[in-house]
Each structure stands twice: as C-alpha cells, then as structure tokens.
PDB file of C-alpha atoms in Angstrom:
ATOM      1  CA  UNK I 647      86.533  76.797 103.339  1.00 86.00           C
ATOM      2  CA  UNK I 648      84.631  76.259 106.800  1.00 93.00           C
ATOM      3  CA  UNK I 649      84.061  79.247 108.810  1.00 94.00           C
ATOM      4  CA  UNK I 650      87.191  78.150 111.344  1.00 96.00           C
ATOM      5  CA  UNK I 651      89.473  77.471 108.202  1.00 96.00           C
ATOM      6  CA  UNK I 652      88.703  81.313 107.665  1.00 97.00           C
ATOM      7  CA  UNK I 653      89.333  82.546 110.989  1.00 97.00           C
ATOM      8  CA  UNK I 654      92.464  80.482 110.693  1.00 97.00           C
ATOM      9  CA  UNK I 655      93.310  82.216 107.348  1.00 97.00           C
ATOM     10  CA  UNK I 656      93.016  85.499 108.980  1.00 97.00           C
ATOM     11  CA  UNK I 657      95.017  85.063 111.945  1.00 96.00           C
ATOM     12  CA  UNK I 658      98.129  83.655 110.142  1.00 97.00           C
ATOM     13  CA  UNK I 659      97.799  85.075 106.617  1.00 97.00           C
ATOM     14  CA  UNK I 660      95.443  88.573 107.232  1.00 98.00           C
ATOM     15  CA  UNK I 661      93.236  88.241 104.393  1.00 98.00           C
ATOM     16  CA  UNK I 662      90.702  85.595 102.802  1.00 98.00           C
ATOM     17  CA  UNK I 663      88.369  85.545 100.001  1.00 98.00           C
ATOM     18  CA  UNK I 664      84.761  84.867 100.271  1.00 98.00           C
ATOM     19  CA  UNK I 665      83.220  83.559  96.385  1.00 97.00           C
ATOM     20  CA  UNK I 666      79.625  84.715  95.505  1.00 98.00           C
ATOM     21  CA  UNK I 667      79.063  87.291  98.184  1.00 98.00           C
ATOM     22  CA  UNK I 668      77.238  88.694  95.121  1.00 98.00           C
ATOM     23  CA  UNK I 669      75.445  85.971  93.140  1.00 98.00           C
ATOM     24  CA  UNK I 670      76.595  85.652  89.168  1.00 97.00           C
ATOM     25  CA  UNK I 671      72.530  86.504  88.530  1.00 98.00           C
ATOM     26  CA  UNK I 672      73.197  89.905  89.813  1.00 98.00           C
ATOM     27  CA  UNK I 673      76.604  90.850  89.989  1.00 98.00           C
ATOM     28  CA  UNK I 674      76.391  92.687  86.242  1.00 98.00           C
ATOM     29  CA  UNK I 675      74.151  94.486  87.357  1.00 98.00           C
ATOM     30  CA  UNK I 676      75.822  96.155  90.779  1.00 98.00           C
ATOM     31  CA  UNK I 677      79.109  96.543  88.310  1.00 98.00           C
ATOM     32  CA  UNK I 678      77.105  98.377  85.986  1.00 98.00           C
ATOM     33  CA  UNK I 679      75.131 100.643  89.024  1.00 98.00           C
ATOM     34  CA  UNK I 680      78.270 101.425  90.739  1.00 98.00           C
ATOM     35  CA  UNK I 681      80.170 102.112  87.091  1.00 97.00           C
ATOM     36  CA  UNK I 682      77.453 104.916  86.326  1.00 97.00           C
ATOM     37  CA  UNK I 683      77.815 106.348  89.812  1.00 97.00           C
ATOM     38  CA  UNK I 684      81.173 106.536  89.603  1.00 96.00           C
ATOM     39  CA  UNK I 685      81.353 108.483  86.357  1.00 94.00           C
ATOM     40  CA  UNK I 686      78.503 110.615  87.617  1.00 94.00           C
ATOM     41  CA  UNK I 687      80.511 111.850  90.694  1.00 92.00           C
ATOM     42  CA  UNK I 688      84.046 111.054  90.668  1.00 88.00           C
ATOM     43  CA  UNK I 689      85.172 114.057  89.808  1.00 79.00           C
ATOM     44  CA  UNK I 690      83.457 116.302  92.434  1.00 72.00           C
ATOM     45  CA  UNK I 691      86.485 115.628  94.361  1.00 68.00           C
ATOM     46  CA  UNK I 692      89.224 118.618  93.769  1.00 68.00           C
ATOM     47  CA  UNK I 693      91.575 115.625  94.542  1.00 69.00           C
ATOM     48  CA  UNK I 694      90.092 113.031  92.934  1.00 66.00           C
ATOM     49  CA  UNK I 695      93.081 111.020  91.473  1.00 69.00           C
ATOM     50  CA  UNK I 696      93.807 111.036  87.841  1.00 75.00           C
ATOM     51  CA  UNK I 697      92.931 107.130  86.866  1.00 84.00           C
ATOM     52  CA  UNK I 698      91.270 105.940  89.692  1.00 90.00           C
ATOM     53  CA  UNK I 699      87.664 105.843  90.038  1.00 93.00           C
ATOM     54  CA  UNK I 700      86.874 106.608  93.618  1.00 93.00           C
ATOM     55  CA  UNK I 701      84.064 108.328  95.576  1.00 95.00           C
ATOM     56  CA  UNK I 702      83.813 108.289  99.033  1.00 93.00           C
ATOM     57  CA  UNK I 703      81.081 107.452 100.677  1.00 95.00           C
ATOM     58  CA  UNK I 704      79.412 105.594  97.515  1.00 97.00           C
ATOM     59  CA  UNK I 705      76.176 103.976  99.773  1.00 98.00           C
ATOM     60  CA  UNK I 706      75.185 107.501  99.985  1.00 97.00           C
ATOM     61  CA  UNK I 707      74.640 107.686  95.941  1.00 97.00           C
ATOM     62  CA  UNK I 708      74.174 104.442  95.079  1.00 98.00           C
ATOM     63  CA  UNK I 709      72.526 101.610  97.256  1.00 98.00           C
ATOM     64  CA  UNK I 710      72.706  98.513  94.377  1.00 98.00           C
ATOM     65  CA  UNK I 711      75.220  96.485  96.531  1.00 98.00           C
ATOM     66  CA  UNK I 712      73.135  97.468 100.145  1.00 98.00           C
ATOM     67  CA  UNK I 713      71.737  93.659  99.764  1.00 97.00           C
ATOM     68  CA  UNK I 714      74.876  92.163 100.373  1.00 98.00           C
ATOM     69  CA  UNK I 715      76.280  94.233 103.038  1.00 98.00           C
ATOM     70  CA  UNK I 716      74.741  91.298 105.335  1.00 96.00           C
ATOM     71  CA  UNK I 717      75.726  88.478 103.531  1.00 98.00           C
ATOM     72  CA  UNK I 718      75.706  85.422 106.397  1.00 97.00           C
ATOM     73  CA  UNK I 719      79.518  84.685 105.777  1.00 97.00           C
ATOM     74  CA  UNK I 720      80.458  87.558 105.845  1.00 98.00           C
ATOM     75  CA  UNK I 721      78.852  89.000 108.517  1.00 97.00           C
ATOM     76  CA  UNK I 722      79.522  85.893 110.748  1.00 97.00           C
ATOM     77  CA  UNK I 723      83.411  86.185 109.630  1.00 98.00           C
ATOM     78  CA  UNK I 724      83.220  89.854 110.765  1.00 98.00           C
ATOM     79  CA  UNK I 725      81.756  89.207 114.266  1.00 97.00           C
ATOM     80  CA  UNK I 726      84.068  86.477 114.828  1.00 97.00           C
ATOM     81  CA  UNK I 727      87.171  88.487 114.663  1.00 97.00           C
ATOM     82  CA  UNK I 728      85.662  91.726 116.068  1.00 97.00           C
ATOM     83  CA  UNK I 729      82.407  90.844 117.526  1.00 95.00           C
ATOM     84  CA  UNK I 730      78.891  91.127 117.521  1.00 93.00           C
ATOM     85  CA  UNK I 731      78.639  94.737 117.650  1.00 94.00           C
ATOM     86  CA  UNK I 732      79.697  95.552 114.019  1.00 95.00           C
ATOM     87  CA  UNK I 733      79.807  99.259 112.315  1.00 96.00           C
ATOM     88  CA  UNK I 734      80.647  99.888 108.701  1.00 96.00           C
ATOM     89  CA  UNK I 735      83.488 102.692 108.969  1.00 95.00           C
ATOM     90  CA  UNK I 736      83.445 104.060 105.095  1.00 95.00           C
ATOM     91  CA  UNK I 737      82.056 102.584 101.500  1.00 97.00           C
ATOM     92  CA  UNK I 738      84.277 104.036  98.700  1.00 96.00           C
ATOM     93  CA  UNK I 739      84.369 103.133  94.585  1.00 96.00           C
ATOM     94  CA  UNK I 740      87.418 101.857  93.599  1.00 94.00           C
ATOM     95  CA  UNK I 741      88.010 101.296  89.731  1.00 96.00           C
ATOM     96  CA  UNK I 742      91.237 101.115  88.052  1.00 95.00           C
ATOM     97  CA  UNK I 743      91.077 102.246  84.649  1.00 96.00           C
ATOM     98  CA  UNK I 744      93.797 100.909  82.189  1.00 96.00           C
ATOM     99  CA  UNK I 745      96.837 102.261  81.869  1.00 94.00           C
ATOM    100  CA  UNK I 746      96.922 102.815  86.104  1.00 93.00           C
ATOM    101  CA  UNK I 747     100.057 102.939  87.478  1.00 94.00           C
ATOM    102  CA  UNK I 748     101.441 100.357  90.702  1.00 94.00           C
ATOM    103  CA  UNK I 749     100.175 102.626  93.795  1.00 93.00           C
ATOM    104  CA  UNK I 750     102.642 102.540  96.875  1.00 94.00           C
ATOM    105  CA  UNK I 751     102.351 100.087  99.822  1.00 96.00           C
ATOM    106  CA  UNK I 752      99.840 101.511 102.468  1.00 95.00           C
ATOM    107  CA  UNK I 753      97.411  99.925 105.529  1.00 96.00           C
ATOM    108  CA  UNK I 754      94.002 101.188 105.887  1.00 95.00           C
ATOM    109  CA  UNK I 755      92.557 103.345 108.217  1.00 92.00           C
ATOM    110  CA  UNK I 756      93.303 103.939 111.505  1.00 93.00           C
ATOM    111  CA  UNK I 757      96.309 102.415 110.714  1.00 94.00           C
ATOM    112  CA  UNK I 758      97.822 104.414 107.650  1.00 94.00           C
ATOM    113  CA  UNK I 759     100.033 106.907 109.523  1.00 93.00           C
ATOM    114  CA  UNK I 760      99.311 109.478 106.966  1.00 93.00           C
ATOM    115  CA  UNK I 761      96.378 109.768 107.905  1.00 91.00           C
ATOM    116  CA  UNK I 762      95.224 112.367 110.300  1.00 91.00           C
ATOM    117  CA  UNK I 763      93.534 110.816 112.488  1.00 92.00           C
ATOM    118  CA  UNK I 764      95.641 107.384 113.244  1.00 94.00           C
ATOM    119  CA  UNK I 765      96.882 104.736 115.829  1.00 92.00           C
ATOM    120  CA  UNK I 766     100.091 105.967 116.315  1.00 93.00           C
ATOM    121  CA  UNK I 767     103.044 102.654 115.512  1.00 94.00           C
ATOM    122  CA  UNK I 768     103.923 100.691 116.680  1.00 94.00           C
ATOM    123  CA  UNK I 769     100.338  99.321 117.291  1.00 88.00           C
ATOM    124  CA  UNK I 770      99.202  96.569 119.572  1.00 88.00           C
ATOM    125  CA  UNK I 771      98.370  92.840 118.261  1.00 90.00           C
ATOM    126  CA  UNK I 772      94.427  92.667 117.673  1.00 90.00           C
ATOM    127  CA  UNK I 773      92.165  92.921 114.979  1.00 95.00           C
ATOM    128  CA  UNK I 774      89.725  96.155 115.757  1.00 94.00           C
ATOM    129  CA  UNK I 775      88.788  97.016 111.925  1.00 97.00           C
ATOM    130  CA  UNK I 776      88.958  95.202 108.365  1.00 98.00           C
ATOM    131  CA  UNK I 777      88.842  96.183 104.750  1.00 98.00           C
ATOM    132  CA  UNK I 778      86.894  94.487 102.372  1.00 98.00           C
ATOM    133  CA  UNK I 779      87.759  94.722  98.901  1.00 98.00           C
ATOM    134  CA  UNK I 780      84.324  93.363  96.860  1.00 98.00           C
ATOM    135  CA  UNK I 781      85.451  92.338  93.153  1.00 98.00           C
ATOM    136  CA  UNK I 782      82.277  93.530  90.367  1.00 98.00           C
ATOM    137  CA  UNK I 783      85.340  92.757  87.544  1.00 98.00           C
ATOM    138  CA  UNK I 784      87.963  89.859  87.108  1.00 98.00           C
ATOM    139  CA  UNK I 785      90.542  90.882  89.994  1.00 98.00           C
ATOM    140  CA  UNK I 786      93.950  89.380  88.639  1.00 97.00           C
ATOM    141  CA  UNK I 787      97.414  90.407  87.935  1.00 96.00           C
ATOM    142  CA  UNK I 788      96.865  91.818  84.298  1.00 97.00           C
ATOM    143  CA  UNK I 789      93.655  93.848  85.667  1.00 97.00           C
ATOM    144  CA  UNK I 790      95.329  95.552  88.534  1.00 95.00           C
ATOM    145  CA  UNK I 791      94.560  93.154  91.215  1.00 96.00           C
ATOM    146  CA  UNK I 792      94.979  94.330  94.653  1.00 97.00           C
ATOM    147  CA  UNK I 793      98.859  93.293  96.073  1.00 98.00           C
ATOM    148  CA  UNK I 794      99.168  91.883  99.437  1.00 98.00           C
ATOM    149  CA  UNK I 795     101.764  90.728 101.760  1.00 98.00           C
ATOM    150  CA  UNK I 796     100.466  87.709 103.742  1.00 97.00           C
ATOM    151  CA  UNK I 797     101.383  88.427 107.021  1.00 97.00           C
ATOM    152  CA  UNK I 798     102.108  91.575 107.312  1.00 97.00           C
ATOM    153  CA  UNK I 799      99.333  92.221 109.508  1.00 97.00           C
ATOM    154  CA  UNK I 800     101.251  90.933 112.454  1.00 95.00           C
ATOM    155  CA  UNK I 801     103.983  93.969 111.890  1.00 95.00           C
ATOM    156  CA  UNK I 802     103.402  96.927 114.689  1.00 95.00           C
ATOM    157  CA  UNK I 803     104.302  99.095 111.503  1.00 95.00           C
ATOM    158  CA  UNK I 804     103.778  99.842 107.883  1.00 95.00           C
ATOM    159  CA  UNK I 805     105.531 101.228 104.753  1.00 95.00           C
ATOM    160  CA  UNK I 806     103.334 104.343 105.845  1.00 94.00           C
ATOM    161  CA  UNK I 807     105.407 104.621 108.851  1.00 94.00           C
ATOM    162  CA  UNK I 808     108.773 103.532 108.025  1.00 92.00           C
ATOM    163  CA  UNK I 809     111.252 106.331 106.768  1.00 83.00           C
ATOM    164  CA  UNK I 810     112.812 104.960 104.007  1.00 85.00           C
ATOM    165  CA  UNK I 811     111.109 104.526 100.480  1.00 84.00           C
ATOM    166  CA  UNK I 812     109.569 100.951 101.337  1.00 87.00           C
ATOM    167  CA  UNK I 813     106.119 102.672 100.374  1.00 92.00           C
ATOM    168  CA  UNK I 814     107.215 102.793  96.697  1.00 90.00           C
ATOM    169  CA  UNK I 815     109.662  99.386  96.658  1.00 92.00           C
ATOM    170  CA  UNK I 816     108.059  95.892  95.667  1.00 94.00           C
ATOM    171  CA  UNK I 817     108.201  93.481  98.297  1.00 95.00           C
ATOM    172  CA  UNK I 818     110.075  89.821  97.918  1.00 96.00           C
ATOM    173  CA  UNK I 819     106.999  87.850  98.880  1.00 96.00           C
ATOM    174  CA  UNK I 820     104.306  89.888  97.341  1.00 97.00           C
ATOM    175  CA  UNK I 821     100.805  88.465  96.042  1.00 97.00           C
ATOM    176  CA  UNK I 822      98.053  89.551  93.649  1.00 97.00           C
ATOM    177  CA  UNK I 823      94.744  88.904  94.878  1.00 97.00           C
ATOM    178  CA  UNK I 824      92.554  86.820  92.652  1.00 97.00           C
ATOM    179  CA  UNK I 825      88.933  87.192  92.562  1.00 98.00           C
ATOM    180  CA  UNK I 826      85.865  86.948  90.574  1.00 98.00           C
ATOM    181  CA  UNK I 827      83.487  88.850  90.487  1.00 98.00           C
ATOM    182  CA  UNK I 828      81.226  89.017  93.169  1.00 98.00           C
ATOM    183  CA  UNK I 829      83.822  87.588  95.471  1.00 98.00           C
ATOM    184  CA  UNK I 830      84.615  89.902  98.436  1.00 98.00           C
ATOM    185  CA  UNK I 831      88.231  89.697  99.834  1.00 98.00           C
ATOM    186  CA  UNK I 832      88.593  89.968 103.443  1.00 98.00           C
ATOM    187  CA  UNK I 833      91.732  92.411 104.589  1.00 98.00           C
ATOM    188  CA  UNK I 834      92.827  92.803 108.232  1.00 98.00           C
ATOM    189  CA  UNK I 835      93.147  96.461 107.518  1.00 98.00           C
ATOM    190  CA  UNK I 836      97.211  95.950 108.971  1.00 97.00           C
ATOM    191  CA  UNK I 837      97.912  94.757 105.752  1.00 97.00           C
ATOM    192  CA  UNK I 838     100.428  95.912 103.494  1.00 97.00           C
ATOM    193  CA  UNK I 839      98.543  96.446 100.391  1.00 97.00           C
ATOM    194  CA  UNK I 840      98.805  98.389  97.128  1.00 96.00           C
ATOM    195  CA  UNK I 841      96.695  98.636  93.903  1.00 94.00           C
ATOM    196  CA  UNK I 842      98.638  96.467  91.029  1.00 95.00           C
ATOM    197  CA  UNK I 843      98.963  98.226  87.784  1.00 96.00           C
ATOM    198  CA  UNK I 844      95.998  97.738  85.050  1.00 96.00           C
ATOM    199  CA  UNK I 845      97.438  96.687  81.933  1.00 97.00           C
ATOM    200  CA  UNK I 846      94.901  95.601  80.614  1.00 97.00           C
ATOM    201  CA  UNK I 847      92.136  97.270  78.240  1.00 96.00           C
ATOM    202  CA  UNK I 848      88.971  97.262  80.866  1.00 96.00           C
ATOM    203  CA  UNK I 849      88.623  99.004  83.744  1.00 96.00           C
ATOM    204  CA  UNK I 850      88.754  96.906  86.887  1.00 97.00           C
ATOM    205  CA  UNK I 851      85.957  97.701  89.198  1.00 98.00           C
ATOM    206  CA  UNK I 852      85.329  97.150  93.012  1.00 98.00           C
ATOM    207  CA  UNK I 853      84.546  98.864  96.297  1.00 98.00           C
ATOM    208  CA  UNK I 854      86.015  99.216  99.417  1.00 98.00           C
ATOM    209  CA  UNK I 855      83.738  98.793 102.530  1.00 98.00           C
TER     210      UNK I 855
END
C-alpha cells in the first residue's frame, strides 16, 4: 500500500500492517535475541502472568530490534498521524506460549481505564498514541494472533470501561491479525484488542512498542 492508502487504513479501520519492517535476513535472529531475554527475565515480575512471556521495558535488556525502531515507513506513518515530534511510550515482550488462553478485550494505554493513570471515557476523536505489535513468529489464528475490531477506535469507550462483561464476550465482527514475521502491525491504541488463544505447539513471539 502507498503511504496515503495507510493513513486511509488507519482512519477508517484503526490498524494496518507494515511487511518487512524487519528483513527475512535478520528477523531469526531478533526472534531468537528477544526469546533468550525473555526467559532470562520474565519472571522477575511477582505478577508476571502464567503463559505469557512479557517484560516490560525489554530495550533496556535487549537492544537486537533498536535498528528498526526507525524504519522509514514506519516512522513516516507515525508522524503522519501524530506528528513530527515522536516519543516511544513503553517496549514490552510479548510471547504466547501454547496452550494460552483467549485474553479479554482491552485498549492500550492511556486509554485502558484500568489503568491508573488514564483518559477518563468517553474520550475525544484524535489519534495521540499507537501500539505497534512487531510479529518475530507466524501471527495467525492457530498461533494466537492478536484479535481486533476494525473500527472500534472511533468508540469514546472500551470493554475496559463498559460495566457489563463485554471484556470477556467475543465480538460479532472480530478479526485475527495476520502477519509474518518481521511485519509490524500498526494499532490506534483505541482499539479493541485481545490476545487469541495459542493452540498451536510453538510459542508465538512479538513485542509491543
């Protein structure tokens, strides 16, 4: 896609995917890197959850993916929807070993009303932070893919904020993302998003940045 079909993309759908952020030459080896970091310190959380790989603040212990932070597309993407002044917010592991469970419906930070700090809903109609979701393993419905709702970034709320038990529900018009690796997948972070169950017997591995 041209860079306006991708703006376009992320003003009516909320997400995109951008193929070879990572090039196939070195993509192994950043899955590999962040793999070993991950079982190095994943558990010096005291709530590190049970079959998810995650450490916060991964850049800090591992820099193999630093190279592509900047990639052109990317970066021109970014500064399109929230211009030129750019700041990464947070660079976390997440791998989804099999067996996983479906997680519940969430958006990211500052709009997941759990959080602590958090716009309270409903929220205004802009784009001020995104989530990218880089794929270092097949992304895909047996793997655990990330599920979407296309759209949903244009709701003043989320399942976060809502009162019934729509965090935990599927939704009608759900999606899986599909990536390869090395593909990053671009998230307004409005999105209603969960991590899809890993049924299969490899451990699906990405980051969040």
């Amino acid at each position: 896609m041209t860079h306006e079909q991708l703006q376009r993309r992320m003003q009516v759908d909320g997400w995109c995917v951008l193929e070879n952020v990572i090039p196939a030459d070195a993509v192994d080896a950043v899955r590999d890197s962040v793999q070993h970091t991950v079982d190095q310190y994943r558990h010096t959380r005291k709530d590190a959850p049970a079959n998810i790989g995650a450490v916060s603040n991964i850049l800090n212990y591992d820099q193999s993916f630093a190279p592509y932070l900047a990639e052109p597309r990317l970066i021109g993407l970014a500064a399109a929807l929230l211009g030129p002044e750019l700041r990464i917010s947070f660079t976390s592991s997440i791998v989804n070993y099999p067996g996983n469970e479906r997680t519940s419906w969430h958006s990211d930070w500052p709009f997941n009303q759990h959080n602590a700090g958090h716009i309270p809903a409903p929220y205004p109609d802009f784009v001020c932070h995104l989530t990218t979701l880089w794929a270092l393993s097949d992304f895909n419905s047996e793997s655990g893919g990330t599920l979407i709702v296309s759209g949903s970034h244009r709701s003043n709320n989320n399942p976060t904020g809502f009162s019934d038990d729509a965090e935990h529900e599927p939704y009608p018009t759900e999606v899986c993302v599909t990536a390869r690796p090395g593909s990053v997948a671009v998230l307004d972070s409005r999105m209603w998003h969960a991590g899809g169950a890993n049924r299969s017997d490899q451990p699906r591995v990405g980051l969040a940045v």
